PDB file of C-alpha atoms and ligand atoms in Angstrom:
ATOM      1  CA  UNK A   1       0.000   0.000   0.000  1.00  0.00           C
ATOM      2  CA  UNK A   2       2.528   2.605   1.128  1.00  0.00           C
ATOM      3  CA  UNK A   3       5.564   0.938  -0.417  1.00  0.00           C
ATOM      4  CA  UNK A   4       6.121   3.812  -2.820  1.00  0.00           C
ATOM      5  CA  UNK A   5       9.721   4.459  -1.815  1.00  0.00           C
ATOM      6  CA  UNK A   6      12.402   6.826  -3.077  1.00  0.00           C
ATOM      7  CA  UNK A   7      16.047   5.773  -2.868  1.00  0.00           C
ATOM      8  CA  UNK A   8      18.381   8.518  -1.651  1.00  0.00           C
ATOM      9  CA  UNK A   9      21.988   7.294  -1.630  1.00  0.00           C
ATOM     10  CA  UNK A  10      20.900   3.838  -0.486  1.00  0.00           C
ATOM     11  CA  UNK A  11      18.194   4.744   2.030  1.00  0.00           C
ATOM     12  CA  UNK A  12      14.660   4.027   0.840  1.00  0.00           C
ATOM     13  CA  UNK A  13      12.283   6.793   1.922  1.00  0.00           C
ATOM     14  CA  UNK A  14       8.516   6.593   1.990  1.00  0.00           C
ATOM     15  CA  UNK A  15       6.882   9.165  -0.231  1.00  0.00           C
ATOM     16  CA  UNK A  16       3.612  10.287   1.265  1.00  0.00           C
ATOM     17  CA  UNK A  17       2.165  13.419   2.798  1.00  0.00           C
ATOM     18  CA  UNK A  18       2.165  13.912   6.539  1.00  0.00           C
ATOM     19  CA  UNK A  19      -1.630  13.665   6.452  1.00  0.00           C
ATOM     20  CA  UNK A  20      -1.515  10.247   4.760  1.00  0.00           C
ATOM     21  CA  UNK A  21       1.141   9.106   7.206  1.00  0.00           C
ATOM     22  CA  UNK A  22      -1.027  10.094  10.163  1.00  0.00           C
ATOM     23  CA  UNK A  23      -3.926   8.143   8.683  1.00  0.00           C
ATOM     24  CA  UNK A  24      -1.713   5.027   8.443  1.00  0.00           C
ATOM     25  CA  UNK A  25      -0.658   5.494  12.074  1.00  0.00           C
ATOM     26  CA  UNK A  26      -4.275   5.793  13.202  1.00  0.00           C
ATOM     27  CA  UNK A  27      -5.099   2.556  11.388  1.00  0.00           C
ATOM     28  CA  UNK A  28      -2.052   0.838  12.879  1.00  0.00           C
ATOM     29  CA  UNK A  29      -3.072   1.901  16.376  1.00  0.00           C
ATOM     30  CA  UNK A  30      -6.629   0.684  15.842  1.00  0.00           C
ATOM     31  CA  UNK A  31      -5.339  -2.686  14.613  1.00  0.00           C
ATOM     32  CA  UNK A  32      -2.629  -2.938  17.299  1.00  0.00           C
ATOM     33  CA  UNK A  33      -0.124  -3.469  14.513  1.00  0.00           C
ATOM     34  CA  UNK A  34       3.567  -3.912  15.265  1.00  0.00           C
ATOM     35  CA  UNK A  35       5.353  -1.117  13.364  1.00  0.00           C
ATOM     36  CA  UNK A  36       8.785   0.468  13.343  1.00  0.00           C
ATOM     37  CA  UNK A  37       9.315   4.085  12.249  1.00  0.00           C
ATOM     38  CA  UNK A  38      12.749   5.503  11.411  1.00  0.00           C
ATOM     39  CA  UNK A  39      13.328   9.187  10.670  1.00  0.00           C
ATOM     40  CA  UNK A  40      16.603   9.511   8.757  1.00  0.00           C
ATOM     41  CA  UNK A  41      18.317  12.836   8.128  1.00  0.00           C
ATOM     42  CA  UNK A  42      21.421  13.261   5.917  1.00  0.00           C
ATOM     43  CA  UNK A  43      23.696  12.192   8.779  1.00  0.00           C
ATOM     44  CA  UNK A  44      21.845   8.887   9.120  1.00  0.00           C
ATOM     45  CA  UNK A  45      21.885   8.334   5.353  1.00  0.00           C
ATOM     46  CA  UNK A  46      25.676   8.655   5.492  1.00  0.00           C
ATOM     47  CA  UNK A  47      26.003   6.302   8.492  1.00  0.00           C
ATOM     48  CA  UNK A  48      23.886   3.724   6.676  1.00  0.00           C
ATOM     49  CA  UNK A  49      26.271   3.849   3.703  1.00  0.00           C
ATOM     50  CA  UNK A  50      29.154   2.983   5.998  1.00  0.00           C
ATOM     51  CA  UNK A  51      27.380   0.282   7.983  1.00  0.00           C
ATOM     52  CA  UNK A  52      25.472  -2.312   5.988  1.00  0.00           C
ATOM     53  CA  UNK A  53      23.888  -3.803   9.099  1.00  0.00           C
ATOM     54  CA  UNK A  54      22.484  -0.402  10.088  1.00  0.00           C
ATOM     55  CA  UNK A  55      21.374   0.169   6.490  1.00  0.00           C
ATOM     56  CA  UNK A  56      19.386  -3.087   6.579  1.00  0.00           C
ATOM     57  CA  UNK A  57      17.747  -2.108   9.850  1.00  0.00           C
ATOM     58  CA  UNK A  58      16.716   1.265   8.412  1.00  0.00           C
ATOM     59  CA  UNK A  59      15.464  -0.069   5.080  1.00  0.00           C
ATOM     60  CA  UNK A  60      13.533  -2.884   6.734  1.00  0.00           C
ATOM     61  CA  UNK A  61      11.594  -0.491   8.961  1.00  0.00           C
ATOM     62  CA  UNK A  62       7.893  -0.158   8.179  1.00  0.00           C
ATOM     63  CA  UNK A  63       8.100   3.597   7.757  1.00  0.00           C
ATOM     64  CA  UNK A  64      11.174   5.520   6.644  1.00  0.00           C
ATOM     65  CA  UNK A  65      10.251   9.185   6.841  1.00  0.00           C
ATOM     66  CA  UNK A  66      12.247  12.168   5.569  1.00  0.00           C
ATOM     67  CA  UNK A  67      13.418  14.146   8.591  1.00  0.00           C
ATOM     68  CA  UNK A  68      15.464  17.114   7.474  1.00  0.00           C
ATOM     69  CA  UNK A  69      15.310  19.512   4.584  1.00  0.00           C
ATOM     70  CA  UNK A  70      18.475  17.936   3.131  1.00  0.00           C
ATOM     71  CA  UNK A  71      16.481  14.809   2.272  1.00  0.00           C
ATOM     72  CA  UNK A  72      13.799  16.820   0.454  1.00  0.00           C
ATOM     73  CA  UNK A  73      16.442  18.828  -1.447  1.00  0.00           C
ATOM     74  CA  UNK A  74      18.414  15.679  -2.313  1.00  0.00           C
ATOM     75  CA  UNK A  75      15.296  13.909  -3.612  1.00  0.00           C
ATOM     76  CA  UNK A  76      14.370  16.869  -5.778  1.00  0.00           C
ATOM     77  CA  UNK A  77      17.875  17.214  -7.120  1.00  0.00           C
ATOM     78  CA  UNK A  78      17.914  13.509  -8.117  1.00  0.00           C
ATOM     79  CA  UNK A  79      14.671  13.969 -10.039  1.00  0.00           C
ATOM     80  CA  UNK A  80      12.653  11.830  -7.605  1.00  0.00           C
ATOM     81  CA  UNK A  81      10.906  14.414  -5.434  1.00  0.00           C
ATOM     82  CA  UNK A  82       9.399  13.494  -2.062  1.00  0.00           C
ATOM     83  CA  UNK A  83       6.133  15.143  -0.994  1.00  0.00           C
ATOM     84  CA  UNK A  84       7.239  16.856   2.192  1.00  0.00           C
ATOM     85  CA  UNK A  85       9.464  16.798   5.216  1.00  0.00           C
ATOM     86  CA  UNK A  86       8.018  14.882   8.176  1.00  0.00           C
ATOM     87  CA  UNK A  87       9.980  15.273  11.381  1.00  0.00           C
ATOM     88  CA  UNK A  88      10.482  12.808  14.199  1.00  0.00           C
ATOM     89  CA  UNK A  89       9.466  15.503  16.664  1.00  0.00           C
ATOM     90  CA  UNK A  90       6.131  16.194  14.940  1.00  0.00           C
ATOM     91  CA  UNK A  91       5.515  12.444  14.709  1.00  0.00           C
ATOM     92  CA  UNK A  92       6.172  12.057  18.435  1.00  0.00           C
ATOM     93  CA  UNK A  93       3.631  14.804  19.133  1.00  0.00           C
ATOM     94  CA  UNK A  94       1.105  13.239  16.793  1.00  0.00           C
ATOM     95  CA  UNK A  95       1.476   9.827  18.423  1.00  0.00           C
ATOM     96  CA  UNK A  96       1.032  11.251  21.919  1.00  0.00           C
ATOM     97  CA  UNK A  97      -2.092  13.171  20.814  1.00  0.00           C
ATOM     98  CA  UNK A  98      -3.447  10.042  19.150  1.00  0.00           C
ATOM     99  CA  UNK A  99      -2.803   8.083  22.352  1.00  0.00           C
ATOM    100  CA  UNK A 100      -4.696  10.771  24.260  1.00  0.00           C
ATOM    101  CA  UNK A 101      -7.612  10.623  21.819  1.00  0.00           C
ATOM    102  CA  UNK A 102      -7.756   6.831  21.817  1.00  0.00           C
ATOM    103  CA  UNK A 103      -6.774   6.349  25.501  1.00  0.00           C
ATOM    104  CA  UNK A 104      -3.773   4.177  24.692  1.00  0.00           C
ATOM    105  CA  UNK A 105      -0.759   2.903  26.597  1.00  0.00           C
ATOM    106  CA  UNK A 106       2.575   4.654  26.081  1.00  0.00           C
ATOM    107  CA  UNK A 107       6.113   3.763  27.229  1.00  0.00           C
ATOM    108  CA  UNK A 108       9.012   6.255  27.130  1.00  0.00           C
ATOM    109  CA  UNK A 109      12.650   5.178  26.917  1.00  0.00           C
ATOM    110  CA  UNK A 110      15.777   7.308  26.696  1.00  0.00           C
ATOM    111  CA  UNK A 111      17.265  10.743  27.396  1.00  0.00           C
ATOM    112  CA  UNK A 112      18.710  11.918  30.716  1.00  0.00           C
ATOM    113  CA  UNK A 113      16.830  11.001  33.912  1.00  0.00           C
ATOM    114  CA  UNK A 114      15.588  14.569  34.548  1.00  0.00           C
ATOM    115  CA  UNK A 115      14.544  14.957  30.901  1.00  0.00           C
ATOM    116  CA  UNK A 116      12.493  11.763  30.765  1.00  0.00           C
ATOM    117  CA  UNK A 117      10.973  12.568  34.168  1.00  0.00           C
ATOM    118  CA  UNK A 118       9.919  16.019  32.898  1.00  0.00           C
ATOM    119  CA  UNK A 119       8.546  14.445  29.698  1.00  0.00           C
ATOM    120  CA  UNK A 120       6.459  12.020  31.759  1.00  0.00           C
ATOM    121  CA  UNK A 121       5.125  14.929  33.855  1.00  0.00           C
ATOM    122  CA  UNK A 122       4.217  16.840  30.721  1.00  0.00           C
ATOM    123  CA  UNK A 123       2.275  13.876  29.361  1.00  0.00           C
ATOM    124  CA  UNK A 124       0.417  13.460  32.662  1.00  0.00           C
ATOM    125  CA  UNK A 125      -0.512  17.156  32.712  1.00  0.00           C
ATOM    126  CA  UNK A 126      -1.204  17.924  29.066  1.00  0.00           C
ATOM    127  CA  UNK A 127      -2.446  14.541  27.797  1.00  0.00           C
ATOM    128  CA  UNK A 128      -4.483  13.209  30.724  1.00  0.00           C
ATOM    129  CA  UNK A 129      -6.119  10.370  28.779  1.00  0.00           C
ATOM    130  CA  UNK A 130      -2.767   8.787  27.919  1.00  0.00           C
ATOM    131  CA  UNK A 131      -2.083   5.674  29.966  1.00  0.00           C
ATOM    132  CA  UNK A 132       1.618   6.205  30.647  1.00  0.00           C
ATOM    133  CA  UNK A 133       2.613   2.651  31.604  1.00  0.00           C
ATOM    134  CA  UNK A 134       6.270   3.376  32.294  1.00  0.00           C
ATOM    135  CA  UNK A 135       9.404   5.312  31.470  1.00  0.00           C
ATOM    136  CA  UNK A 136      13.140   4.869  31.840  1.00  0.00           C
ATOM    137  CA  UNK A 137      16.132   7.086  31.087  1.00  0.00           C
ATOM    138  CA  UNK A 138      18.582   6.133  28.363  1.00  0.00           C
ATOM    139  CA  UNK A 139      21.624   5.481  30.537  1.00  0.00           C
ATOM    140  CA  UNK A 140      21.025   1.891  31.617  1.00  0.00           C
ATOM    141  CA  UNK A 141      23.323  -1.107  31.889  1.00  0.00           C
ATOM    142  CA  UNK A 142      20.882  -3.966  31.765  1.00  0.00           C
ATOM    143  CA  UNK A 143      18.486  -3.690  28.857  1.00  0.00           C
ATOM    144  CA  UNK A 144      16.783  -7.002  29.648  1.00  0.00           C
ATOM    145  CA  UNK A 145      15.000  -5.471  32.646  1.00  0.00           C
ATOM    146  CA  UNK A 146      13.581  -2.746  30.455  1.00  0.00           C
ATOM    147  CA  UNK A 147      12.507  -5.184  27.773  1.00  0.00           C
ATOM    148  CA  UNK A 148      10.765  -7.348  30.373  1.00  0.00           C
ATOM    149  CA  UNK A 149       8.942  -4.294  31.681  1.00  0.00           C
ATOM    150  CA  UNK A 150       7.830  -3.346  28.174  1.00  0.00           C
ATOM    151  CA  UNK A 151       6.571  -6.850  27.430  1.00  0.00           C
ATOM    152  CA  UNK A 152       4.626  -6.927  30.703  1.00  0.00           C
ATOM    153  CA  UNK A 153       3.087  -3.464  30.349  1.00  0.00           C
ATOM    154  CA  UNK A 154       2.009  -4.056  26.718  1.00  0.00           C
ATOM    155  CA  UNK A 155       2.235  -0.457  25.476  1.00  0.00           C
ATOM    156  CA  UNK A 156       0.612   0.567  22.178  1.00  0.00           C
ATOM    157  CA  UNK A 157       3.372   3.096  21.531  1.00  0.00           C
ATOM    158  CA  UNK A 158       7.061   2.929  22.520  1.00  0.00           C
ATOM    159  CA  UNK A 159       9.083   6.127  22.081  1.00  0.00           C
ATOM    160  CA  UNK A 160      12.837   5.458  22.112  1.00  0.00           C
ATOM    161  CA  UNK A 161      15.333   8.324  22.481  1.00  0.00           C
ATOM    162  CA  UNK A 162      18.831   6.834  22.593  1.00  0.00           C
ATOM    163  CA  UNK A 163      20.270   8.699  19.583  1.00  0.00           C
ATOM    164  CA  UNK A 164      21.199   6.982  16.321  1.00  0.00           C
ATOM    165  CA  UNK A 165      22.082   4.203  15.638  1.00  0.00           C
ATOM    166  CA  UNK A 166      21.522   2.954  19.207  1.00  0.00           C
ATOM    167  CA  UNK A 167      17.773   3.519  19.188  1.00  0.00           C
ATOM    168  CA  UNK A 168      17.224   1.794  15.828  1.00  0.00           C
ATOM    169  CA  UNK A 169      19.391  -1.175  16.857  1.00  0.00           C
ATOM    170  CA  UNK A 170      17.426  -1.440  20.113  1.00  0.00           C
ATOM    171  CA  UNK A 171      14.028  -1.320  18.394  1.00  0.00           C
ATOM    172  CA  UNK A 172      15.043  -3.791  15.706  1.00  0.00           C
ATOM    173  CA  UNK A 173      16.180  -6.233  18.379  1.00  0.00           C
ATOM    174  CA  UNK A 174      13.234  -5.907  20.740  1.00  0.00           C
ATOM    175  CA  UNK A 175      10.204  -4.809  18.727  1.00  0.00           C
ATOM    176  CA  UNK A 176       8.574  -8.199  19.134  1.00  0.00           C
ATOM    177  CA  UNK A 177       8.301  -7.695  22.892  1.00  0.00           C
ATOM    178  CA  UNK A 178       5.151  -5.585  22.333  1.00  0.00           C
ATOM    179  CA  UNK A 179       2.701  -5.077  19.458  1.00  0.00           C
ATOM    180  CA  UNK A 180       3.257  -1.371  19.409  1.00  0.00           C
ATOM    181  CA  UNK A 181       4.303   1.455  17.146  1.00  0.00           C
ATOM    182  CA  UNK A 182       8.024   1.828  17.884  1.00  0.00           C
ATOM    183  CA  UNK A 183       9.874   4.978  16.906  1.00  0.00           C
ATOM    184  CA  UNK A 184      13.378   6.314  17.450  1.00  0.00           C
ATOM    185  CA  UNK A 185      13.003   9.974  18.360  1.00  0.00           C
ATOM    186  CA  UNK A 186      16.611  11.125  18.945  1.00  0.00           C
ATOM    187  CA  UNK A 187      16.791  14.307  20.984  1.00  0.00           C
ATOM    188  CA  UNK A 188      13.011  14.932  20.886  1.00  0.00           C
ATOM    189  CA  UNK A 189      12.434  14.565  24.628  1.00  0.00           C
ATOM    190  CA  UNK A 190      14.936  17.330  25.284  1.00  0.00           C
ATOM    191  CA  UNK A 191      12.605  19.623  23.325  1.00  0.00           C
ATOM    192  CA  UNK A 192       9.304  18.023  24.367  1.00  0.00           C
ATOM    193  CA  UNK A 193      10.142  18.401  28.072  1.00  0.00           C
ATOM    194  CA  UNK A 194      11.049  22.057  27.584  1.00  0.00           C
ATOM    195  CA  UNK A 195      14.699  21.390  28.504  1.00  0.00           C
ATOM    196  CA  UNK A 196      15.758  22.601  25.052  1.00  0.00           C
ATOM    197  CA  UNK A 197      13.801  24.959  22.827  1.00  0.00           C
ATOM    198  CA  UNK A 198      12.917  24.163  19.251  1.00  0.00           C
ATOM    199  CA  UNK A 199      13.694  26.877  16.712  1.00  0.00           C
ATOM    200  CA  UNK A 200      11.013  29.577  16.317  1.00  0.00           C
ATOM    201  CA  UNK A 201       8.411  28.849  13.591  1.00  0.00           C
ATOM    202  CA  UNK A 202       9.908  31.451  11.245  1.00  0.00           C
ATOM    203  CA  UNK A 203      13.340  29.785  11.469  1.00  0.00           C
ATOM    204  CA  UNK A 204      11.684  26.407  10.782  1.00  0.00           C
ATOM    205  CA  UNK A 205       9.875  27.874   7.744  1.00  0.00           C
ATOM    206  CA  UNK A 206      13.136  29.285   6.379  1.00  0.00           C
ATOM    207  CA  UNK A 207      14.628  25.769   6.628  1.00  0.00           C
ATOM    208  CA  UNK A 208      17.276  27.050   9.017  1.00  0.00           C
ATOM    209  CA  UNK A 209      16.507  24.814  11.968  1.00  0.00           C
ATOM    210  CA  UNK A 210      19.897  23.128  11.580  1.00  0.00           C
ATOM    211  CA  UNK A 211      21.612  26.548  11.934  1.00  0.00           C
ATOM    212  CA  UNK A 212      19.603  27.335  15.054  1.00  0.00           C
ATOM    213  CA  UNK A 213      20.671  24.036  16.627  1.00  0.00           C
ATOM    214  CA  UNK A 214      24.283  24.740  15.694  1.00  0.00           C
ATOM    215  CA  UNK A 215      24.240  28.195  17.305  1.00  0.00           C
ATOM    216  CA  UNK A 216      22.660  26.759  20.471  1.00  0.00           C
ATOM    217  CA  UNK A 217      24.973  23.751  20.603  1.00  0.00           C
ATOM    218  CA  UNK A 218      28.269  24.597  18.883  1.00  0.00           C
ATOM    219  CA  UNK A 219      29.634  21.126  19.701  1.00  0.00           C
ATOM    220  CA  UNK A 220      27.337  19.840  16.955  1.00  0.00           C
ATOM    221  CA  UNK A 221      29.729  21.319  14.369  1.00  0.00           C
ATOM    222  CA  UNK A 222      31.463  17.942  13.921  1.00  0.00           C
ATOM    223  CA  UNK A 223      28.167  16.306  13.073  1.00  0.00           C
ATOM    224  CA  UNK A 224      27.232  19.128  10.698  1.00  0.00           C
ATOM    225  CA  UNK A 225      30.046  18.199   8.297  1.00  0.00           C
ATOM    226  CA  UNK A 226      27.643  15.447   7.237  1.00  0.00           C
ATOM    227  CA  UNK A 227      25.561  17.993   5.282  1.00  0.00           C
ATOM    228  CA  UNK A 228      28.205  19.113   2.737  1.00  0.00           C
ATOM    229  CA  UNK A 229      29.423  15.504   2.384  1.00  0.00           C
ATOM    230  CA  UNK A 230      25.882  14.432   1.697  1.00  0.00           C
ATOM    231  CA  UNK A 231      25.261  17.229  -0.823  1.00  0.00           C
ATOM    232  CA  UNK A 232      28.481  16.273  -2.627  1.00  0.00           C
ATOM    233  CA  UNK A 233      27.339  12.679  -2.943  1.00  0.00           C
ATOM    234  CA  UNK A 234      23.941  13.843  -4.212  1.00  0.00           C
ATOM    235  CA  UNK A 235      25.633  15.953  -6.882  1.00  0.00           C
ATOM    236  CA  UNK A 236      27.849  13.034  -7.942  1.00  0.00           C
ATOM    237  CA  UNK A 237      24.863  10.722  -8.140  1.00  0.00           C
ATOM    238  CA  UNK A 238      22.999  13.310 -10.198  1.00  0.00           C
ATOM    239  CA  UNK A 239      25.849  13.489 -12.709  1.00  0.00           C
ATOM    240  CA  UNK A 240      25.960   9.679 -12.969  1.00  0.00           C
ATOM    241  CA  UNK A 241      22.242   9.585 -13.606  1.00  0.00           C
ATOM    242  CA  UNK A 242      22.309  12.452 -16.104  1.00  0.00           C
TER     243      UNK A 242
HETATM  244  N1  LIG B   1      20.922   9.323  24.812  1.00  0.00           N
HETATM  245  C1  LIG B   1      20.556   8.319  25.699  1.00  0.00           C
HETATM  246  N2  LIG B   1      21.447   7.310  25.960  1.00  0.00           N
HETATM  247  C2  LIG B   1      22.667   7.249  25.387  1.00  0.00           C
HETATM  248  C3  LIG B   1      23.023   8.270  24.454  1.00  0.00           C
HETATM  249  C4  LIG B   1      22.117   9.296  24.200  1.00  0.00           C
HETATM  250  O1  LIG B   1      19.468   8.331  26.242  1.00  0.00           O
HETATM  251  O2  LIG B   1      23.412   6.321  25.666  1.00  0.00           O
HETATM  252  C5  LIG B   1      19.939  10.391  24.542  1.00  0.00           C
HETATM  253  C6  LIG B   1      20.414  11.811  24.820  1.00  0.00           C
HETATM  254  O3  LIG B   1      20.204  12.130  26.190  1.00  0.00           O
HETATM  255  C7  LIG B   1      19.525  12.604  23.893  1.00  0.00           C
HETATM  256  C8  LIG B   1      19.291  11.643  22.713  1.00  0.00           C
HETATM  257  O4  LIG B   1      19.660  10.347  23.171  1.00  0.00           O
HETATM  258  O5  LIG B   1      18.290  12.876  24.496  1.00  0.00           O
HETATM  259  C9  LIG B   1      20.123  11.916  21.467  1.00  0.00           C
HETATM  260  O6  LIG B   1      20.068  13.216  21.141  1.00  0.00           O
HETATM  261  P1  LIG B   1      20.713  13.818  19.807  1.00  0.00           P
HETATM  262  O7  LIG B   1      20.534  15.276  19.889  1.00  0.00           O
HETATM  263  O8  LIG B   1      22.060  13.246  19.567  1.00  0.00           O
HETATM  264  O9  LIG B   1      19.722  13.181  18.723  1.00  0.00           O
HETATM  265  P2  LIG B   1      19.273  13.672  17.283  1.00  0.00           P
HETATM  266  O10 LIG B   1      17.881  14.181  17.462  1.00  0.00           O
HETATM  267  O11 LIG B   1      20.232  14.691  16.783  1.00  0.00           O
HETATM  268  O12 LIG B   1      19.320  12.363  16.544  1.00  0.00           O
END
């Protein structure tokens, strides 16, 4: 049904609108389907090229959604445009609202202890119909305890914030412990909890969110070198195609 995928340097992205995607998620939740969402940005596309095991995990996910304007630009440049950018953060918010609407069970995993605690509080306050069945920070030694807890609590949605590729490796390994929608959400809880601010709407509209994050967290500069590397590879690929 939604296997219309666009290959960007080896990562196969779904090509649908955010509205269609949300409809699929609603159906999945109603059916208690077991689904895995990954949200690659250019950095993840590059990591997948270097690590074939990670690439398999990403491409075998049920939904591979384009997080980051670089993916949309790359797709357009290769002559295979993708409808629109769909971020992990917006997907996290949609899933929590859907859980509130449908009174579903949610489990949160990852981020620093105070961040995940604040995220849990926010859910309890702002989404009172969500059945928050548990949460755990992302700095654990024994993952088996967490997996046991998840399998016992039977969440409908599991939000995993361990950063990439840790979160995708974790989900791929343990997704059968609950028939849930599983998603790797990176640093989303830092923003969701109010610990870090997301860029103002105008900055988001101008596609400069990456610059905002860089100014706020200059240590991200190392990671940002992924963008020019990625654009170079896109240009090479374009020439090969042309
Ligand atoms: N993190 C974690 N456990 C770890 C490493 C990272 O829980 O062992 C969390 C970290 O606290 C942060 C998130 O994973 O909340 C990764 O954030 P980052 O900004 O790197 O993710 P991005 O959104 O850029 O992928």
